XYZ file of C-alpha atoms in Angstrom:
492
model
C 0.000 0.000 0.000
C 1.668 3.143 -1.269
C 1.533 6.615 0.597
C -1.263 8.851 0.442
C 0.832 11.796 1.101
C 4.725 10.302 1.204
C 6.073 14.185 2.854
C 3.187 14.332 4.914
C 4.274 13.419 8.776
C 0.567 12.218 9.247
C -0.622 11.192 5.675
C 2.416 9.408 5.491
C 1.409 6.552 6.979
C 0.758 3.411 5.073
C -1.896 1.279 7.842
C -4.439 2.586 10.444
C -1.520 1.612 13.180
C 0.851 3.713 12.030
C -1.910 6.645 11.055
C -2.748 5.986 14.602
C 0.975 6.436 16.011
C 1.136 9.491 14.229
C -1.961 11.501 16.177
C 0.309 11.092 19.381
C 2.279 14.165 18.075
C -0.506 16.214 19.193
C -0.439 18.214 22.515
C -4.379 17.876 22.654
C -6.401 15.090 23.024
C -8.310 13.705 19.554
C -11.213 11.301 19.342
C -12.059 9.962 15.900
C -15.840 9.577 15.807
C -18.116 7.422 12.987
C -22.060 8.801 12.099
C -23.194 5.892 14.643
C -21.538 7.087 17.140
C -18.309 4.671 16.828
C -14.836 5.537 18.475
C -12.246 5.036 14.961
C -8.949 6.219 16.923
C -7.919 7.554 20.436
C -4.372 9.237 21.219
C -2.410 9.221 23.958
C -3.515 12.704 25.184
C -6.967 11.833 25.092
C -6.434 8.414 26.927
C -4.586 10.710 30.126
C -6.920 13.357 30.089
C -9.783 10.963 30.366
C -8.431 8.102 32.324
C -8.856 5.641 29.553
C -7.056 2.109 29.205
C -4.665 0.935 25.858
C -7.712 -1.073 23.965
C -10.302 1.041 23.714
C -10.694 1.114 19.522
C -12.896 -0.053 18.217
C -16.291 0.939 20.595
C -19.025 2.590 21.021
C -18.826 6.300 22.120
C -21.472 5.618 25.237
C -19.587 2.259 26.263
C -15.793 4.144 27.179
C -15.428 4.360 30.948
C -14.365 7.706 31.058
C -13.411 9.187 34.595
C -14.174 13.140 34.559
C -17.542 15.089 34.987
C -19.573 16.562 32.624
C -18.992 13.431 30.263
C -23.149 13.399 29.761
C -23.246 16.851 28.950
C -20.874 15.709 25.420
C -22.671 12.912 25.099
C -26.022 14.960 24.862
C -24.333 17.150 22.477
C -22.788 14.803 19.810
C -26.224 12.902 19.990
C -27.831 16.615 18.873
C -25.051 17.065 16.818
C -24.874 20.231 18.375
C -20.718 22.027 17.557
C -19.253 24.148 21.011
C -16.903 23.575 23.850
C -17.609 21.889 27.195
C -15.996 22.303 30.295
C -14.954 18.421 32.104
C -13.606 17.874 34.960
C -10.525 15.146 34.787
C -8.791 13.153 37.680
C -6.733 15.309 40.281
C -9.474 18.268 39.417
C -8.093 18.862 36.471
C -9.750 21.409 34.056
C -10.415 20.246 30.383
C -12.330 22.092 27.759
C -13.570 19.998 25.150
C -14.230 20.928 21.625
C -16.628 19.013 19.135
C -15.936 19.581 15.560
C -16.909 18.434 12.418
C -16.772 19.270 8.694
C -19.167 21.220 7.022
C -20.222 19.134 4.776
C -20.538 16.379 7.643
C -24.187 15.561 9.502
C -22.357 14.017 12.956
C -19.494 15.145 15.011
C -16.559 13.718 13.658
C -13.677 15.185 16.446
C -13.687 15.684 19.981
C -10.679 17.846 20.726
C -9.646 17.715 24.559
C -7.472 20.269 25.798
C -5.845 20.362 29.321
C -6.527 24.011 30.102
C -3.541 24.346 33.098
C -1.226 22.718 30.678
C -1.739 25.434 27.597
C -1.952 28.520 29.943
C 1.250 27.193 31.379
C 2.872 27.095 27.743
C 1.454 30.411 26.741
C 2.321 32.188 29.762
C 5.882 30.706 29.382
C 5.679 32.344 25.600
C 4.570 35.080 26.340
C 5.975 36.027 29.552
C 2.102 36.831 31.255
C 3.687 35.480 34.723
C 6.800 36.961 36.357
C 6.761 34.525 38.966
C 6.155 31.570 36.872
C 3.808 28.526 37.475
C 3.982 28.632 41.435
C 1.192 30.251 43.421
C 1.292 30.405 47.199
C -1.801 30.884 48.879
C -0.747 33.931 50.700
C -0.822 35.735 47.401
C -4.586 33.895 46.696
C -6.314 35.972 49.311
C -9.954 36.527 49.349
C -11.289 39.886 49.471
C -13.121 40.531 52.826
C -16.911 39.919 52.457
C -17.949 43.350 54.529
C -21.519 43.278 53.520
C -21.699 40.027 55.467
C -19.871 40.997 58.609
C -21.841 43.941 58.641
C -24.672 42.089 59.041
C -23.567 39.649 61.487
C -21.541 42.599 63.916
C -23.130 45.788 64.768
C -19.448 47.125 65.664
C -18.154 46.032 62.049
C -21.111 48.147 60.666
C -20.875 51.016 62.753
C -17.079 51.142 62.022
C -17.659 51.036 58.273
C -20.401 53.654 57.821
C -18.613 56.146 59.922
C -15.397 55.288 57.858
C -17.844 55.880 54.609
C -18.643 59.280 56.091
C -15.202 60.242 56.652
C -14.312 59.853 53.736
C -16.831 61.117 51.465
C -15.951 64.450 53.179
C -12.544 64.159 52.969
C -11.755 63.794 56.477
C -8.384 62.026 57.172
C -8.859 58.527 59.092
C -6.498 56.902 61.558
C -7.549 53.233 62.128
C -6.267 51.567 64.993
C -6.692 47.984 66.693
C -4.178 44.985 66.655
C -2.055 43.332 64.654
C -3.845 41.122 62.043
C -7.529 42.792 63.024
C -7.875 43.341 59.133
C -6.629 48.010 59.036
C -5.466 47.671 55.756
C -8.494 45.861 54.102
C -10.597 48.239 56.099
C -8.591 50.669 54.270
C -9.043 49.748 50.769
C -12.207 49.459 51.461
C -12.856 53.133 52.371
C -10.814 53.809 49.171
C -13.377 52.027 46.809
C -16.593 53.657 48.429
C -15.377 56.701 46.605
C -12.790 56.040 44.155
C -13.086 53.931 40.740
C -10.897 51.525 39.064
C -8.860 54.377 38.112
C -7.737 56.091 41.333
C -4.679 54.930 42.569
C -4.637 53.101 46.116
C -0.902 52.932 47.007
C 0.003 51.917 50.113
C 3.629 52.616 52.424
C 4.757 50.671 54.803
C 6.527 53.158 57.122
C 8.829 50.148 58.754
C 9.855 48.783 55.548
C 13.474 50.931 55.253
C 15.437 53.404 56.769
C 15.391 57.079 57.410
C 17.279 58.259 54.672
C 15.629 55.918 52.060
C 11.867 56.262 53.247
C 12.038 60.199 52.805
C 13.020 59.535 49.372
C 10.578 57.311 48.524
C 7.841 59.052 50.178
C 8.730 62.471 48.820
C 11.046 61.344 45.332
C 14.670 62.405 44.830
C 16.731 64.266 42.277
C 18.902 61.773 40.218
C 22.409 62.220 38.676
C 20.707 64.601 35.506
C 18.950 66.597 37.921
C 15.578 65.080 37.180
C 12.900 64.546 39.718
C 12.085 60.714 40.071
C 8.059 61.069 41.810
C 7.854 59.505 45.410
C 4.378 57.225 46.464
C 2.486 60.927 47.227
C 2.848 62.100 43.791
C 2.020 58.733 42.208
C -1.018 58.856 44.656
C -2.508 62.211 43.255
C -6.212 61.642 42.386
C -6.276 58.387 45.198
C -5.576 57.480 48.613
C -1.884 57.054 50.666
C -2.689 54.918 53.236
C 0.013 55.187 55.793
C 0.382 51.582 57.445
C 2.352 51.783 60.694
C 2.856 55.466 60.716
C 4.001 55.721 64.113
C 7.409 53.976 62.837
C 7.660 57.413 60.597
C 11.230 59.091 61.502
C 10.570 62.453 63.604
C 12.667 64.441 60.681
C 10.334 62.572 58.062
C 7.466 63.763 59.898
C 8.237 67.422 59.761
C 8.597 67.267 56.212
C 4.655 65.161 56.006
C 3.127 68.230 58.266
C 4.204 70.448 55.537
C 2.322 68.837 52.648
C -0.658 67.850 54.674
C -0.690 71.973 55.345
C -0.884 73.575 51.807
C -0.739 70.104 50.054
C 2.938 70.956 48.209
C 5.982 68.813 48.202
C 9.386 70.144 49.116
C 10.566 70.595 45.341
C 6.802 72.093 44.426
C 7.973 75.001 47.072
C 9.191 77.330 44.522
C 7.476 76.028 41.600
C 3.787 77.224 40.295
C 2.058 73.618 40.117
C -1.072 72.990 41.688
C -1.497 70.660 44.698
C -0.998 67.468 45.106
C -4.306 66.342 45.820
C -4.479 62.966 47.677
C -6.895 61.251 50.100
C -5.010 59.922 53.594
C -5.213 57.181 55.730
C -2.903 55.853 58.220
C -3.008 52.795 60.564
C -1.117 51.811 63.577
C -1.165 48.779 66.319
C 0.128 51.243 68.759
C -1.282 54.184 71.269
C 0.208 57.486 69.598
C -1.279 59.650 72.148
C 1.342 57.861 74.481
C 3.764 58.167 72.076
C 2.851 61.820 71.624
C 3.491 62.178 75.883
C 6.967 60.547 75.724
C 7.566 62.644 72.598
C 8.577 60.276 69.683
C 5.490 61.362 67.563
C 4.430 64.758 66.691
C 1.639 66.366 68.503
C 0.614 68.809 65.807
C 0.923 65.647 63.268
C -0.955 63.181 65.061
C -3.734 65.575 65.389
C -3.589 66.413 61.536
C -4.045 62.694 60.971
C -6.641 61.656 63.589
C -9.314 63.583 62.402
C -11.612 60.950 62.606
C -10.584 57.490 64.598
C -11.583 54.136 64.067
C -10.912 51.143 66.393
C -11.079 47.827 64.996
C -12.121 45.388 67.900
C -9.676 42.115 68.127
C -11.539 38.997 66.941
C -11.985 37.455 70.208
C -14.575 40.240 70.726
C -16.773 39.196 67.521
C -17.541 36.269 67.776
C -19.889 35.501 65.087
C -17.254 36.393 62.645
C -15.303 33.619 63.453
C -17.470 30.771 61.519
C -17.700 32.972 58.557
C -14.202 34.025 58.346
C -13.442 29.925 58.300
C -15.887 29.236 55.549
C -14.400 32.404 53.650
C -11.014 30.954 54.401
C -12.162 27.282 53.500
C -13.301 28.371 50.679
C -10.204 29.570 48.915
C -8.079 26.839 50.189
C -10.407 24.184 48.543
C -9.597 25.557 45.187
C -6.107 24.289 45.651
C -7.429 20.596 46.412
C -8.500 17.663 44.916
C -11.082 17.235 47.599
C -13.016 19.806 49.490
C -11.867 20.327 53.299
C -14.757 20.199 55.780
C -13.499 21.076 59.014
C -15.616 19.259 61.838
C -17.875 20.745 63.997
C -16.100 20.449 67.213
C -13.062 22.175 65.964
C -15.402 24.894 64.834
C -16.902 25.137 68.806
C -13.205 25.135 69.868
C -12.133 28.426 67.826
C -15.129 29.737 68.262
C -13.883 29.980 72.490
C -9.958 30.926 71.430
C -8.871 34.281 72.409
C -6.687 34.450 69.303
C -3.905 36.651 70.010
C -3.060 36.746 66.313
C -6.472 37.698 65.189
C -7.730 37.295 62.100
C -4.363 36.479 60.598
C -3.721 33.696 63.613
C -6.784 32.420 62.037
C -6.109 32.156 58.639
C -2.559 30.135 59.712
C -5.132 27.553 62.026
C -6.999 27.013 58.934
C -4.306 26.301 56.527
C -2.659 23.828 59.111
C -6.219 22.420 59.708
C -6.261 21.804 56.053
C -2.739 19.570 56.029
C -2.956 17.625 59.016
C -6.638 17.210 58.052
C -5.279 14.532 55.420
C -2.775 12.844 57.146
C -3.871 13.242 61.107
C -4.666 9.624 62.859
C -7.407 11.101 64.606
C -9.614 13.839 65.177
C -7.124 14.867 68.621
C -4.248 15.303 66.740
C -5.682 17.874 64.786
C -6.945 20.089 67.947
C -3.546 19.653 70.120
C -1.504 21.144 66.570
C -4.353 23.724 65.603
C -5.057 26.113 68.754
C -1.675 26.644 69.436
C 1.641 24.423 71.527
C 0.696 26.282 74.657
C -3.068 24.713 74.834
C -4.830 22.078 75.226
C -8.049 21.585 73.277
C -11.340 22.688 74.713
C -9.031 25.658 76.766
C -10.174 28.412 76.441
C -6.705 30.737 75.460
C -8.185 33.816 76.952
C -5.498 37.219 77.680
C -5.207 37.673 81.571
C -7.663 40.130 82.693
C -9.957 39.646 79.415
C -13.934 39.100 79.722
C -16.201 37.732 77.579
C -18.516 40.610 76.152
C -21.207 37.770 75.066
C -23.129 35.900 77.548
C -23.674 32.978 75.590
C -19.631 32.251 74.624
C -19.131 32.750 78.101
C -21.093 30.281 79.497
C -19.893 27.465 76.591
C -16.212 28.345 77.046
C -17.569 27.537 81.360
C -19.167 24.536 79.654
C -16.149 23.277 77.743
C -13.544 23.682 80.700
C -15.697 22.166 83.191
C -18.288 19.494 81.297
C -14.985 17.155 81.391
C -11.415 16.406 83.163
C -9.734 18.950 81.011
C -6.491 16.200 81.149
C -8.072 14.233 78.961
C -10.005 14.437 75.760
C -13.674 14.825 75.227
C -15.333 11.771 73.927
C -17.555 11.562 70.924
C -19.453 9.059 69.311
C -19.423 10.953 65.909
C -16.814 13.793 64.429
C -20.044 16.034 63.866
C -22.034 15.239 66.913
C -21.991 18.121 70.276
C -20.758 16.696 73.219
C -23.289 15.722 76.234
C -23.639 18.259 79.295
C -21.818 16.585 82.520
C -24.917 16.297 84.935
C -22.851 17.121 87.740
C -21.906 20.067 86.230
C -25.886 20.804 85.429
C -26.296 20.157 89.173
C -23.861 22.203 90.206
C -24.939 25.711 88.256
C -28.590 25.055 88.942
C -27.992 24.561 92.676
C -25.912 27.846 92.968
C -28.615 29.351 90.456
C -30.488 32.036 92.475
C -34.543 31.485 92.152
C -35.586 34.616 89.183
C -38.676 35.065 87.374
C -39.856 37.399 84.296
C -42.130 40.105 84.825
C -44.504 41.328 81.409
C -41.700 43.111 79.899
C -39.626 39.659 80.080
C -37.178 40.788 82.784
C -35.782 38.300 85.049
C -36.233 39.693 88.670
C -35.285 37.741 92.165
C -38.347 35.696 93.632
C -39.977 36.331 96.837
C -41.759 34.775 99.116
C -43.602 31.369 98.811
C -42.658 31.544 94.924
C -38.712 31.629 96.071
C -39.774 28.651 98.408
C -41.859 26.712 95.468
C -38.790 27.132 93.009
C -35.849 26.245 95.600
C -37.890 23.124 95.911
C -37.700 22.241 92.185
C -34.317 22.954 92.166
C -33.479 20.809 95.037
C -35.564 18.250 92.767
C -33.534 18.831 89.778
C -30.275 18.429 91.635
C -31.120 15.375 93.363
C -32.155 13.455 90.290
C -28.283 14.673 88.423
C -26.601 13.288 91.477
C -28.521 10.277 91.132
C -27.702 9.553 87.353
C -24.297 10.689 88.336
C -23.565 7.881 90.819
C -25.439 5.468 88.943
């Protein structure tokens, strides 16, 4: 059998074998399809993508045991002999796009051309240089915007914070935010920047510990170079946005002279004798420290401090709000699952436990418990494991990890952080049946509060007031009930 195409490196080929050996020079995947449906030829692109074995020619299209999702959906498709791409979903979650083709002369699809979509953005990013960093992504540099709208719902402080942030700045008032490290200042700060800026404005931000003296005036303010020329510092580049200022009580004091000036007329030090308009740029600083105490022992500028505080906001630490705490884990479970093959589901009793941990880290403590949650998750022998690396080495699980001196502004945490030291010997740990089920109250412990409970009863407007009289005497009586029948079941 001669050549139907000698020079040809496909049509070259003088049996199906050999036509078939030559469709492995493809990068993509190609099925071969008859009108009924019939699979003529498979390469060894397709076969990976798809998880197929060697023998799989000659068959029919509906009988290949093809491991990704959204398989049906082509199937559907080629039956309607409907042309398009499909998105599949191969082993190890990888991303496929599949293209059915055929001629147009043609009344079935002939080709289904797979593509490994990770695999060609690697190559064309490679090409044409779209990544500096290359193929590696950390997930420190994944982050996931803050979902305000929902913490404003679920914490009043979060809300009031924002809206008198939103104020502020719509009027142009300069806005020092203050609260711990890792309490979220600088996403509170971009924020503030987007309620009244577009996609335009620039947002640049200074870290005012990052260098030295000499070297943070220039690039705060620009230099001069060798020709004289004026290279512009972050406040020029910031005209028309927002500086925000994070750590600005690390600014130098001679620094600081030079920043009073410009926040008084607006000017930079070269502008001085020049007739250009001013610089006009929106500020807000942060800081993890109190400047009016560094104002007394006189490292910071009174007259500065007072230029930037016009309006303060105070970030509460996490262990104060509570009902952020599940959502920031789903928010933070959320964008580690996209990075793995199978979604993490962090059990319900770990949840209970960092819902009653003082986290001295805040939020970004957190977001370090949920990542190592997510590792040992895989590999842990148990579900103990997990809580005695998660909380933190100085801990046990179900501890609460409370500051010295720090109270509990909600009721409710207060009394299940009092449940979850004292329901059990806190030596050892709690027993459950099931990794999602609540543990059981200790009865002595029931006994125990509801015999030091004094006797209280609501009046119309649902106030609980102390009993009197023969009511006190009726309800010690039920109490004395109530903790004889827990001591019972407790000895027995």
């Amino acid at each position: 059998m001669t050549a139907l195409w000698p020079e040809h490196p496909l049509f070259s080929a003088t049996t199906p074998e050999a036509a078939a050996e030559g469709l492995n020079l493809f990068n993509d995947g190609l099925i071969a399809l008859t009108a009924d449906e019939t699979v003529l030829s498979v390469n060894s692109e397709a076969r990976r993508l798809l998880g197929l074995q060697e023998d799989v020619v000659p068959a029919s299209l509906t009988d290949l045991a093809v491991a990704a999702d959204g398989w049906d959906e082509v199937l559907d498709a080629i039956t309607r002999n409907r042309r398009g791409d499909l998105a599949l979903r191969g082993a190890g979650n990888r991303s496929i796009l599949a293209t059915l083709t055929r001629d147009a002369s043609a009344r079935h699809i002939q080709w289904i051309l797979l593509r490994d979509v990770e695999a060609f953005e690697f190559r064309r990013d490679r090409s044409f240089g779209g990544k500096e960093a290359g193929n590696i992504r950390f997930l420190s540099n994944e982050k996931t915007r803050p979902d305000f709208e929902t913490q404003r719902q679920l914490c009043p402080e979060i809300n009031v914070l924002l809206s008198r942030g939103e104020r502020a700045i719509r009027q142009g008032a300069r806005i020092l935010i203050t609260g711990e490290s890792g309490v979220g200042k600088s996403e509170i700060a971009r924020f503030l920047h987007t309620t009244v800026a577009d996609a335009r404005d620039p947002f640049m931000i200074v870290n005012c510990a990052s260098s030295s003296e000499e070297k943070f005036d220039a690039l705060l303010f620009g230099q001069d170079d060798a020709n004289g020329r004026h290279r512009p510092g972050l406040i020029e580049q910031a005209d028309g946005g927002t500086l925000f200022l994070d750590e600005v009580c690390e600014i130098p004091l001679s620094t600081q002279a030079k920043l009073l000036g410009f926040l008084d007329d607006g000017r930079l030090p070269h502008m001085q004798a020049q007739a250009k308009r001013p610089t006009l740029v929106r500020i807000i600083c942060a800081t993890n420290r109190d400047l009016r105490q560094m104002v007394r022992e006189g490292k910071f500028r009174a007259d500065l401090y007072f230029r930037l505080a016009v309006i303060g906001l105070h970030v509460p630490p996490l262990r104060d709000l509570t009902p952020l705490i599940g959502h920031l884990i789903d928010r933070f479970s959320q964008t580690i699952n996209q990075r793995r093959q199978t979604p993490m589901i962090i059990p319900q009793r770990v949840r209970e436990i960092l819902c009653d941990y003082s986290f001295p880290g805040n939020i970004r403590e957190l977001l370090n418990i949920v990542q190592r949650i997510a590792i040992f998750l895989d590999d842990a022998a148990d579900l103990e494991e997990i809580l005695n690396r998660s909380p933190g080495p100085d801990r046990r699980p179900g501890e609460r990890g409370r500051k010295r001196g720090h109270h509990h502004r909600n009721t409710r945490s207060a009394q299940r952080s009092e449940t979850l030291r004292t329901r059990t010997d806190p030596t050892k740990p709690f027993e459950f049946t099931d990794r999602n089920e609540k543990p059981q109250r200790h009865w002595a412990w029931i006994s125990e509060r509801w015999s030091a409970r004094p006797p209280t009863r609501r009046t119309n407007n649902r106030r609980k007031v102390p009993v009197k009289g023969e009511d006190s005497m009726k309800t010690k009586r039920i109490l004395a009930t109530v903790s004889l029948v827990a001591l019972t079941i407790t000895t027995n």
